[in-house]
Amino acid sequence: EEDYDVIVVGAGHAGCEAALAAARLGCRTLLLTLNLDRIGWQPCNPAVGGPAKSQLVHEVDALGGEIGKMADRCYLQKRVLNRSKGPAVWALRAQTDKQEYSRVIRKVLEETPNLEIREAMVVGLDVGPNDQVRGVRTYFGITFAARAVVLTTGTFMNGTIWVGRQSMSAGRAGEAASVGLTEALQQLGFETDRLKTGTPARIDSRTVDFGALEPQPGDEDERWFSFDPEVHVPRPQLSCYLTRTTAETHRLIRENLQETPIYGGWVDSKGPRYCPSIEDKIVRFADKDSHQIFLEPEGRDTPEMYVQGFSTGLPERLQLALLQTLPGLGRVKMLRPAYAVEYDYLPAHQCHPTLETKKIRGLFFSGQLNGTTGYEEAAAQGLVAGMNAALRAQERPPVALPRDSSYLGTLVDDLVTKDLREPYRMLTSRSEYRLLLRSDNADRRLTPLGRDIGLVDDRRWALFTAKQARIEAEKARLGTTRVRADSPVAAEAGSLSGHAVPGSPTLEELLRRPHVHYSVLERHGLDGGEQLRFSEREAVEIDIKYAGFIARQEKQLASLASKASKPLPADLDYSAIATLSMEAREKLGKIRPRDIGQASRIGGVSPADVSALLVHLEVARRRSS
């Protein structure tokens, strides 16, 4: 009764995706959580998506994951960020209903075959004599057996929350920390370290003067994270609001910097570089007179609002005074104070690209445990770890996503290759292949893989193949349909692009012109008809308009792939390669990259070291032959 194929520890965004992936692949799966009422909880901003993060959500959905569907089911507002730029950096962002999200994802888990949920604190692992995981041990002495285990403990391992100088043991506000597991992992030889993150205060919307704020409504043309039209159900949208810090805000912070854990010196863990506290902003950008602050609803049935951009380590007695310096918040009431949380993590260079650990066979790490920050990064890792844990339990070959295949592949490659010592956040700039890794083509890139693994069911596969057929048919139609140079559509295209249309161009040639969009064809009754959805029309336009750029990047990728994919032997003794620098020998021996491409991305490995490796491999090949 207590024997499982896969056990997942932690029911945050990584744990939910891992458990669903394993169960959907046919494994008897157990999901253990400290609190059944906080499954899929959003302890910081209840939002999904944003730059690079939205691409991760689309990719998880394309592979058969759940976070995209959840955001579409539970959104309060949606906006596309970076809309004025190219499609490679368009970013969908949804504000979600925190309570509804947790309630719905729990229902999804409870209704999934092969999946059981149970409340427990895991404090240790059962490891066999051959360094193979055999199960987990709980605080109350129960041992659950499993062929594979996924740890997704978030900020809970020896978590400590700070409000000014006051601290308490907790994984997040109101929830106990997980104790014992860090020490058990250290005894097994794993390296651990500490990181920090934080969350701002929550305020009572009934005490906000909205007349003094700038509304930030959602977009009228709603877009979706999931490629599954079943969850495309429009909902009434709520507005967010914009305010700004004032001179009084800055003065109050400067005068009390020593009251914060970081500037006071009693916490020295690294926090997220790209999500700084308000005191960090004031110190690092001292020349700025003001900073934008967004007020965002936490749900449809709660007065709580999230104060985005205003996380702080100041004592609670100062937090309300600080909030009341913001326009529109002069009489605001605070419902929950801001706090910082410090927690244990395991540097992910101790994992393979499948997120299985190098030391213990069948043990996988995922989410904030690996040093990342963000629900989207956690969910993406959870899917990778969960599916590979299932494949390990079923004795099937593992799946590692190449860096050039997806943002998800880039994320995992960065984690396992680089010795990261601060919370990692996905950015579009982290991918060299972002023109190819767009949100619109995530299903084209990854759904066939999800189908091969077994995560994409027959219904989703039929929807995918029909969609691709419609896109290809429309591109073929546009490439063969010609219009006269003096036709109304050609005249409008010439006017928009600033260049007269010669001869009898095809619709594809018109669409390739700058400032000419598919909507021009629609206005003249030359579109593909009602059966072609908005997302499909957009995909057709992107494929046509950016064909030259895409072909160039694909060519560059192909030229790099031949060298980068050259495998490195798992037992290669880097310390014996005299032509490598001492730093390179140390780093390569620590990370143990799988191929030349991964080796070249390790900090401390120079182009000269890569050349020396290639020469060494060639000499070894000739000797063996």
XYZ file of C-alpha atoms in Angstrom:
625
model
C 0.000 0.000 0.000
C 2.908 2.356 0.689
C 4.899 1.409 -2.429
C 4.932 3.850 -5.370
C 6.662 4.326 -8.696
C 7.280 8.041 -8.118
C 7.082 10.208 -4.996
C 7.002 14.008 -5.338
C 7.843 16.043 -2.243
C 6.229 19.501 -2.215
C 3.005 20.654 -3.904
C 3.997 24.062 -5.245
C 4.158 24.769 -8.959
C 7.097 22.421 -9.550
C 5.530 19.653 -7.477
C 2.140 19.878 -9.177
C 3.660 19.614 -12.668
C 6.002 16.794 -11.606
C 3.205 14.753 -10.028
C 0.842 15.264 -12.972
C 3.531 14.328 -15.508
C 4.464 11.138 -13.649
C 0.833 10.083 -13.133
C -0.121 10.831 -16.743
C 2.740 8.613 -17.890
C 1.114 5.728 -16.001
C 3.186 5.728 -12.803
C 1.614 5.186 -9.400
C 2.460 8.580 -7.927
C 2.352 10.024 -4.415
C 2.423 13.806 -3.855
C 3.481 14.752 -0.318
C 2.871 18.281 0.989
C 3.157 20.057 4.323
C -0.336 21.541 3.917
C -3.157 20.204 1.738
C -4.825 23.637 1.848
C -1.862 25.363 0.150
C -1.459 23.247 -2.989
C -0.381 25.334 -5.985
C -0.239 28.409 -3.740
C 1.042 31.752 -5.056
C 2.758 33.217 -1.969
C 4.143 36.221 -3.820
C 2.435 37.990 -6.735
C -0.536 35.931 -7.993
C 0.485 36.348 -11.631
C 1.693 34.103 -14.436
C 3.823 35.056 -17.442
C 5.794 38.127 -18.409
C 8.998 38.432 -20.468
C 10.569 34.984 -21.101
C 8.333 33.498 -18.399
C 5.358 33.436 -20.772
C 7.425 31.450 -23.283
C 8.100 28.894 -20.532
C 4.370 28.620 -19.798
C 3.527 28.095 -23.489
C 6.256 25.437 -23.707
C 5.055 23.571 -20.616
C 1.562 23.564 -22.108
C 2.852 22.348 -25.482
C 4.467 19.376 -23.720
C 1.248 18.490 -21.881
C 1.698 20.459 -18.633
C -0.891 22.351 -16.611
C 0.259 25.882 -15.648
C -0.955 27.480 -18.898
C -4.431 26.003 -18.505
C -4.514 27.147 -14.888
C -3.668 30.741 -15.816
C -6.356 30.710 -18.518
C -8.965 29.292 -16.143
C -8.239 31.633 -13.219
C -7.176 34.964 -14.716
C -8.344 38.330 -13.412
C -6.607 40.331 -16.131
C -4.387 39.721 -19.173
C -1.974 42.003 -20.989
C 0.640 41.506 -23.691
C 3.929 43.177 -22.755
C 6.515 44.356 -25.331
C 3.785 44.534 -27.976
C 5.622 47.380 -29.787
C 8.629 45.089 -30.338
C 9.056 41.951 -32.445
C 7.168 38.672 -31.812
C 10.264 37.019 -30.311
C 9.821 39.105 -27.142
C 6.024 39.454 -26.957
C 5.047 38.382 -23.451
C 1.584 37.480 -22.208
C 1.011 38.180 -18.509
C -2.018 37.225 -16.441
C -3.027 38.400 -12.992
C -4.704 35.373 -11.399
C -7.116 34.701 -8.555
C -4.929 33.236 -5.798
C -7.651 31.307 -3.964
C -9.291 30.014 -7.129
C -5.951 28.899 -8.584
C -5.151 26.757 -5.536
C -8.671 25.328 -5.408
C -8.755 24.401 -9.119
C -5.266 22.861 -9.301
C -6.083 20.715 -6.253
C -9.215 19.471 -8.030
C -7.147 18.662 -11.142
C -4.691 16.658 -9.015
C -7.447 14.832 -7.117
C -9.169 13.799 -10.354
C -5.978 12.550 -12.059
C -5.731 8.736 -12.254
C -2.660 7.102 -10.621
C -2.136 10.123 -8.320
C -2.541 10.246 -4.527
C -2.016 13.293 -2.291
C -1.038 13.147 1.356
C 0.089 15.547 4.082
C 3.559 14.807 5.485
C 6.949 16.366 6.238
C 9.788 14.467 4.581
C 12.969 14.505 6.668
C 15.138 11.918 4.946
C 15.695 9.559 2.048
C 16.008 5.776 1.915
C 19.042 5.089 -0.284
C 20.232 1.620 -1.287
C 23.799 0.286 -1.235
C 24.286 1.148 -4.925
C 23.356 4.820 -4.437
C 19.839 4.188 -5.730
C 16.928 5.989 -4.050
C 14.383 3.616 -2.527
C 11.957 6.013 -0.884
C 11.439 8.790 1.673
C 11.109 8.985 5.465
C 8.661 11.340 7.177
C 8.850 13.275 10.445
C 6.405 10.855 12.107
C 8.390 7.759 11.125
C 6.604 6.515 8.018
C 8.701 5.246 5.086
C 7.173 5.425 1.627
C 8.952 3.282 -0.967
C 9.481 4.483 -4.545
C 11.618 3.828 -7.617
C 12.122 7.579 -8.149
C 11.793 10.659 -5.916
C 11.394 14.315 -6.945
C 12.205 16.987 -4.347
C 10.440 20.340 -4.892
C 10.686 21.945 -1.457
C 10.558 25.608 -2.523
C 11.563 28.025 0.256
C 10.721 25.569 3.042
C 14.033 23.801 3.829
C 15.177 25.470 7.052
C 13.192 28.529 5.989
C 13.403 31.680 8.120
C 11.239 34.739 7.545
C 12.385 38.213 8.568
C 10.438 41.406 9.284
C 13.028 43.977 10.268
C 15.083 42.490 13.114
C 12.408 39.951 14.027
C 12.614 36.429 12.599
C 10.844 33.110 12.916
C 11.197 29.635 11.456
C 8.784 29.391 8.503
C 8.722 28.431 4.843
C 6.394 31.361 4.217
C 4.057 33.435 6.387
C 1.840 31.213 8.517
C 3.442 27.916 7.439
C 6.090 25.865 9.228
C 9.531 25.303 7.742
C 10.735 21.853 6.697
C 13.471 20.653 9.056
C 15.848 17.715 8.769
C 15.944 17.243 5.014
C 18.881 19.611 4.401
C 21.000 17.731 6.928
C 20.013 14.379 5.399
C 21.078 15.594 1.941
C 24.347 16.945 3.315
C 25.087 13.537 4.837
C 24.639 12.028 1.379
C 27.348 14.376 0.090
C 25.247 17.144 -1.481
C 26.400 20.760 -1.373
C 23.849 23.226 0.044
C 23.751 26.995 0.389
C 21.308 29.778 1.361
C 19.285 32.195 -0.782
C 16.798 34.947 0.031
C 13.640 36.305 -1.525
C 10.820 38.520 -0.296
C 7.244 39.608 -0.807
C 5.578 43.028 -0.288
C 2.742 43.980 2.013
C -0.900 43.307 1.150
C -3.301 46.229 1.530
C -7.076 46.636 1.888
C -8.573 47.851 -1.410
C -11.483 49.423 0.500
C -9.049 51.989 1.942
C -7.434 52.983 -1.377
C -8.267 56.273 -3.136
C -8.489 54.941 -6.706
C -9.256 58.420 -8.034
C -5.611 59.378 -7.377
C -4.276 56.341 -9.291
C -3.728 55.588 -12.977
C -5.847 52.582 -14.098
C -4.082 49.754 -15.942
C -6.870 47.811 -17.688
C -6.438 44.455 -19.404
C -6.213 44.044 -23.184
C -9.451 43.879 -25.135
C -8.190 41.202 -27.539
C -7.680 38.368 -25.091
C -4.903 35.870 -25.716
C -4.274 32.484 -24.132
C -1.378 30.599 -22.592
C -2.731 27.174 -23.462
C -2.988 25.795 -26.987
C -6.086 23.867 -25.834
C -9.224 25.790 -26.915
C -11.228 23.978 -24.230
C -9.943 26.489 -21.629
C -10.403 29.560 -23.846
C -13.374 30.961 -21.908
C -13.380 34.792 -21.673
C -13.938 36.270 -18.193
C -14.655 39.776 -16.892
C -11.345 41.562 -16.296
C -10.322 43.594 -13.241
C -8.117 46.654 -13.490
C -4.696 47.093 -11.907
C -3.475 50.551 -10.864
C -0.262 52.566 -11.030
C 1.188 54.836 -8.357
C 4.733 56.072 -7.656
C 7.169 56.578 -4.798
C 7.635 60.137 -3.549
C 10.453 62.169 -1.984
C 8.965 61.314 1.423
C 9.103 57.578 0.575
C 12.798 57.865 -0.276
C 13.575 59.904 2.842
C 11.900 57.405 5.144
C 13.788 54.498 3.578
C 17.210 56.202 3.681
C 16.773 57.119 7.345
C 15.934 53.530 8.309
C 18.192 51.400 6.089
C 19.938 49.888 9.122
C 16.590 48.440 10.241
C 16.529 46.022 7.265
C 18.110 42.517 7.388
C 20.471 43.144 4.461
C 21.685 46.671 5.246
C 21.656 45.942 8.972
C 23.989 43.021 8.312
C 22.173 40.104 9.979
C 21.278 38.382 6.667
C 23.855 38.036 3.902
C 22.118 35.549 1.562
C 21.818 36.621 -2.075
C 18.422 37.887 -3.183
C 16.952 38.048 -6.713
C 18.854 40.583 -8.829
C 15.874 41.288 -11.104
C 13.289 41.722 -8.347
C 15.002 44.090 -5.864
C 13.467 45.400 -2.651
C 12.351 49.016 -2.584
C 15.354 49.890 -0.379
C 17.692 48.315 -2.964
C 16.095 50.478 -5.662
C 16.543 53.653 -3.600
C 20.209 52.845 -2.894
C 21.202 51.493 -6.336
C 19.308 54.129 -8.329
C 19.896 57.120 -6.070
C 19.562 59.536 -9.016
C 15.924 58.536 -9.653
C 13.275 60.729 -8.059
C 10.523 58.138 -8.285
C 9.788 54.453 -8.968
C 6.624 52.925 -10.402
C 4.492 50.867 -8.014
C 1.600 48.696 -9.264
C -1.443 47.775 -7.179
C -2.860 44.428 -8.291
C -5.927 42.507 -7.060
C -5.380 39.092 -5.441
C -8.841 37.741 -6.240
C -12.446 38.466 -7.170
C -13.753 37.819 -3.651
C -11.094 39.422 -1.464
C -10.182 43.051 -0.689
C -6.462 42.169 -0.653
C -4.209 43.937 -3.133
C -0.587 43.155 -3.937
C 1.809 46.134 -3.944
C 4.139 45.167 -6.800
C 7.613 46.696 -6.697
C 7.429 47.480 -2.977
C 8.939 44.468 -1.187
C 10.898 45.533 1.871
C 12.797 44.243 4.873
C 11.785 47.185 7.095
C 10.099 46.520 10.468
C 6.317 46.262 10.490
C 6.021 49.477 12.554
C 7.544 51.421 9.610
C 5.809 49.623 6.752
C 2.418 51.304 7.096
C 3.998 54.772 7.276
C 5.976 53.917 4.138
C 2.858 52.769 2.244
C 1.001 55.953 3.227
C 3.622 58.106 1.455
C 2.364 56.762 -1.904
C -0.290 58.745 -3.832
C -3.720 57.168 -3.347
C -2.624 55.300 -0.204
C -2.713 58.152 2.313
C -5.296 56.335 4.473
C -4.557 52.784 3.474
C -4.847 49.842 5.877
C -2.250 47.066 5.753
C -3.585 43.502 5.921
C -0.276 41.585 5.842
C 3.248 42.937 6.354
C 6.049 42.512 3.847
C 8.713 39.979 4.782
C 11.924 38.410 3.522
C 12.479 34.641 3.542
C 15.853 32.900 3.707
C 16.068 29.207 2.780
C 18.368 26.330 1.817
C 18.927 25.339 -1.794
C 21.138 22.884 -3.680
C 23.266 24.299 -6.522
C 21.908 22.567 -9.624
C 25.301 21.726 -11.114
C 24.803 18.581 -8.989
C 22.122 17.471 -11.497
C 22.165 16.037 -14.999
C 20.163 17.894 -17.714
C 17.298 15.486 -16.882
C 17.391 17.010 -13.340
C 18.352 13.609 -11.918
C 21.129 14.043 -9.371
C 24.616 12.830 -10.244
C 25.147 11.243 -6.808
C 21.900 9.317 -6.275
C 20.201 7.391 -9.070
C 16.453 8.029 -9.208
C 16.604 11.262 -7.141
C 15.542 14.478 -8.883
C 15.691 18.139 -7.783
C 13.298 20.780 -9.107
C 12.055 24.350 -8.599
C 13.415 26.857 -6.089
C 15.410 24.026 -4.529
C 17.641 24.388 -7.614
C 18.161 28.104 -7.034
C 15.516 29.576 -9.336
C 12.861 32.182 -8.633
C 9.355 32.296 -10.137
C 6.346 30.018 -10.561
C 7.030 29.583 -14.284
C 10.643 28.458 -13.827
C 9.469 26.053 -11.121
C 6.654 24.589 -13.236
C 9.002 24.084 -16.194
C 11.539 22.217 -14.062
C 8.755 20.220 -12.423
C 7.600 18.922 -15.785
C 11.157 17.898 -16.764
C 11.852 16.221 -13.411
C 8.453 14.529 -13.223
C 8.558 13.018 -16.692
C 12.143 11.836 -16.228
C 11.342 10.353 -12.820
C 8.540 8.397 -14.503
C 10.860 7.299 -17.302
C 13.426 6.191 -14.679
C 10.756 4.202 -12.790
C 9.675 2.576 -16.072
C 13.302 1.923 -17.093
C 12.834 3.982 -20.256
C 15.513 6.316 -21.701
C 15.530 9.816 -20.136
C 14.738 13.019 -22.055
C 16.989 16.092 -21.991
C 15.819 19.160 -23.893
C 18.621 20.769 -25.949
C 19.329 24.437 -25.302
C 18.338 25.376 -28.838
C 14.950 23.619 -28.595
C 13.240 25.850 -26.049
C 13.483 28.338 -23.213
C 12.905 25.313 -21.021
C 16.077 23.717 -22.454
C 17.957 26.992 -21.939
C 16.773 27.202 -18.320
C 17.887 23.685 -17.418
C 21.174 24.018 -19.324
C 22.005 27.223 -17.434
C 21.150 25.625 -14.079
C 23.216 22.467 -14.525
C 26.132 24.158 -16.324
C 26.704 27.337 -14.344
C 27.632 27.530 -10.681
C 24.815 29.941 -9.768
C 24.915 31.713 -6.399
C 21.905 34.016 -6.692
C 18.247 33.298 -7.550
C 17.970 32.554 -11.284
C 15.241 34.213 -13.328
C 14.498 33.417 -16.971
C 15.158 36.354 -19.342
C 14.783 36.556 -23.118
C 18.417 37.681 -23.286
C 19.530 34.326 -21.858
C 18.608 32.542 -25.105
C 20.790 32.879 -28.191
C 17.965 31.418 -30.274
C 15.028 33.586 -29.210
C 13.926 34.381 -32.772
C 13.228 30.660 -33.198
C 11.840 30.114 -29.688
C 8.701 32.231 -29.842
C 5.455 31.783 -27.957
C 3.441 31.253 -31.131
C 5.436 28.216 -32.265
C 5.936 26.484 -28.891
C 3.486 23.755 -29.889
C 5.179 23.278 -33.262
C 8.510 22.826 -31.493
C 7.496 20.670 -28.542
C 4.103 18.992 -28.923
C 5.531 16.171 -31.131
C 8.028 15.445 -28.325
C 5.241 15.494 -25.730
C 3.347 13.028 -27.914
C 6.364 10.714 -28.203
C 6.881 10.738 -24.429
C 3.189 10.087 -23.762
C 2.116 13.396 -22.186
C -0.020 14.618 -25.121
C -3.269 12.655 -25.435
C -5.205 11.810 -28.609
C -7.523 14.827 -28.359
C -4.690 17.344 -27.995
C -2.732 15.636 -30.786
C -5.709 15.827 -33.148
C -6.138 19.538 -32.327
C -2.420 20.134 -32.942
C -2.257 18.345 -36.312
C -5.429 20.079 -37.546
C -4.033 23.478 -36.542
C -0.726 22.898 -38.323
C -2.561 21.735 -41.438
C -4.627 24.952 -41.475
C -1.501 27.093 -41.064
C 0.359 25.337 -43.897
C -2.690 25.485 -46.168
C -3.089 29.216 -45.569
C 0.583 29.892 -46.272
C 0.272 27.941 -49.513
C -2.861 29.926 -50.477
C -1.166 33.256 -49.775
C 1.843 32.183 -51.836
C -0.249 31.347 -54.910
C -3.024 33.978 -54.824
C -2.169 37.022 -56.917
C -3.840 40.447 -57.067
C -3.572 43.328 -59.524
C -1.242 46.211 -58.718
C -4.205 48.600 -58.906
C -6.441 46.503 -56.602
C -7.626 48.111 -53.327
C -5.574 45.707 -51.180
C -2.387 46.432 -53.159
C -3.039 50.163 -52.896
C -3.426 49.958 -49.108
C -0.301 47.795 -48.816
C 1.647 50.336 -50.877
C 0.400 53.200 -48.749
C 1.235 51.449 -45.452
C 4.712 50.346 -46.539
C 5.576 53.584 -48.338
C 6.472 51.803 -51.586
C 4.309 51.325 -54.654
C 3.310 47.743 -55.485
C 4.609 46.632 -58.920
C 3.198 43.908 -61.198
C 0.716 41.392 -59.843
C 2.055 40.420 -56.394
C 0.982 37.441 -54.325
C -0.745 38.020 -51.003
C 2.389 36.583 -49.366
C 4.500 39.320 -50.979
C 2.098 41.986 -49.712
C 2.146 40.534 -46.206
C 5.951 40.535 -46.174
C 5.989 44.333 -46.474
C 6.619 46.432 -43.317
C 3.482 47.708 -41.513
C 1.237 45.387 -43.571
C -0.556 42.949 -41.277
C -3.007 40.103 -41.820
C -5.820 42.456 -40.799
C -5.300 44.265 -44.141
C -6.278 41.064 -45.950
C -9.281 40.690 -43.656
C -10.529 44.182 -44.510
C -10.542 43.310 -48.194
C -12.142 39.872 -47.793
C -8.917 38.091 -48.718
C -8.328 36.248 -45.417
C -8.514 32.493 -44.861
C -12.101 32.413 -43.612
C -13.714 31.839 -40.233
C -12.084 28.423 -39.758
C -8.694 30.142 -39.305
C -8.377 31.242 -35.676
C -6.682 34.484 -34.571
C -3.607 32.643 -33.263
C -3.269 30.783 -36.559
C -3.492 33.986 -38.595
C -0.801 35.493 -36.390
C 1.426 32.426 -36.833
C 1.034 32.630 -40.620
C 2.001 36.308 -40.624
C 5.050 35.767 -38.416
C 6.276 32.850 -40.554
C 5.977 34.933 -43.734
C 7.171 38.302 -42.443
C 10.228 36.965 -40.604
C 11.113 34.090 -42.961
C 14.492 35.599 -43.919
C 15.576 36.236 -40.320
C 14.394 32.794 -39.220
C 16.264 31.056 -42.058
C 19.447 32.943 -41.165
C 19.268 31.927 -37.508
C 18.504 28.313 -38.442
C 21.605 28.302 -40.663
C 23.742 29.710 -37.825
C 22.328 27.083 -35.492
C 23.126 24.260 -37.900
C 26.735 25.415 -38.292
C 27.217 25.482 -34.515
C 25.469 22.192 -33.868
C 28.081 19.899 -35.468
C 30.845 20.927 -33.038
C 28.639 21.635 -30.036
C 26.983 18.195 -30.086
C 30.288 16.284 -29.942
C 29.888 14.117 -26.808
C 32.351 14.057 -23.916
C 32.987 10.675 -22.243
C 31.339 10.416 -18.823
C 34.601 9.076 -17.330
C 36.939 11.632 -18.948
C 39.766 12.582 -16.540
C 40.031 16.342 -17.053
C 42.805 16.658 -14.467
C 45.067 14.617 -16.769
C 44.633 16.928 -19.798
C 47.714 19.142 -19.451
C 46.637 21.515 -22.236
C 43.635 22.697 -20.184
C 44.002 25.609 -17.777
C 43.870 24.712 -14.084
C 40.539 26.540 -13.683
C 39.053 24.676 -16.651
C 40.162 21.313 -15.240
C 38.503 22.138 -11.918
C 35.235 23.408 -13.424
C 34.930 20.624 -16.011
C 35.584 17.990 -13.353
C 32.896 19.542 -11.135
C 30.159 20.033 -13.761
C 31.083 17.030 -15.998
C 29.397 18.410 -19.178
C 27.751 16.009 -21.587
C 29.107 17.637 -24.783
C 31.393 20.352 -26.156
C 28.517 22.844 -26.334
C 27.771 22.550 -22.625
C 31.500 22.661 -21.795
C 31.880 25.941 -23.712
C 29.190 27.594 -21.559
C 30.833 26.835 -18.217
C 32.290 29.894 -16.503
C 36.075 29.665 -16.457
C 36.305 27.505 -19.606
C 37.884 29.659 -22.338
C 37.738 29.194 -26.153
C 41.344 27.948 -25.905
C 40.214 25.272 -23.426
C 37.437 24.202 -25.813
C 39.974 23.900 -28.642
C 42.240 21.825 -26.383
C 39.308 19.528 -25.580
C 38.515 19.053 -29.289
C 42.154 18.190 -30.011
C 42.228 15.749 -27.079
C 39.068 14.005 -28.331
C 40.444 13.748 -31.869
C 43.771 12.295 -30.649
C 41.883 9.765 -28.505
C 39.681 8.818 -31.472
C 42.683 8.205 -33.724
C 44.430 6.103 -31.082
C 41.364 3.955 -30.530
C 40.932 3.375 -34.277
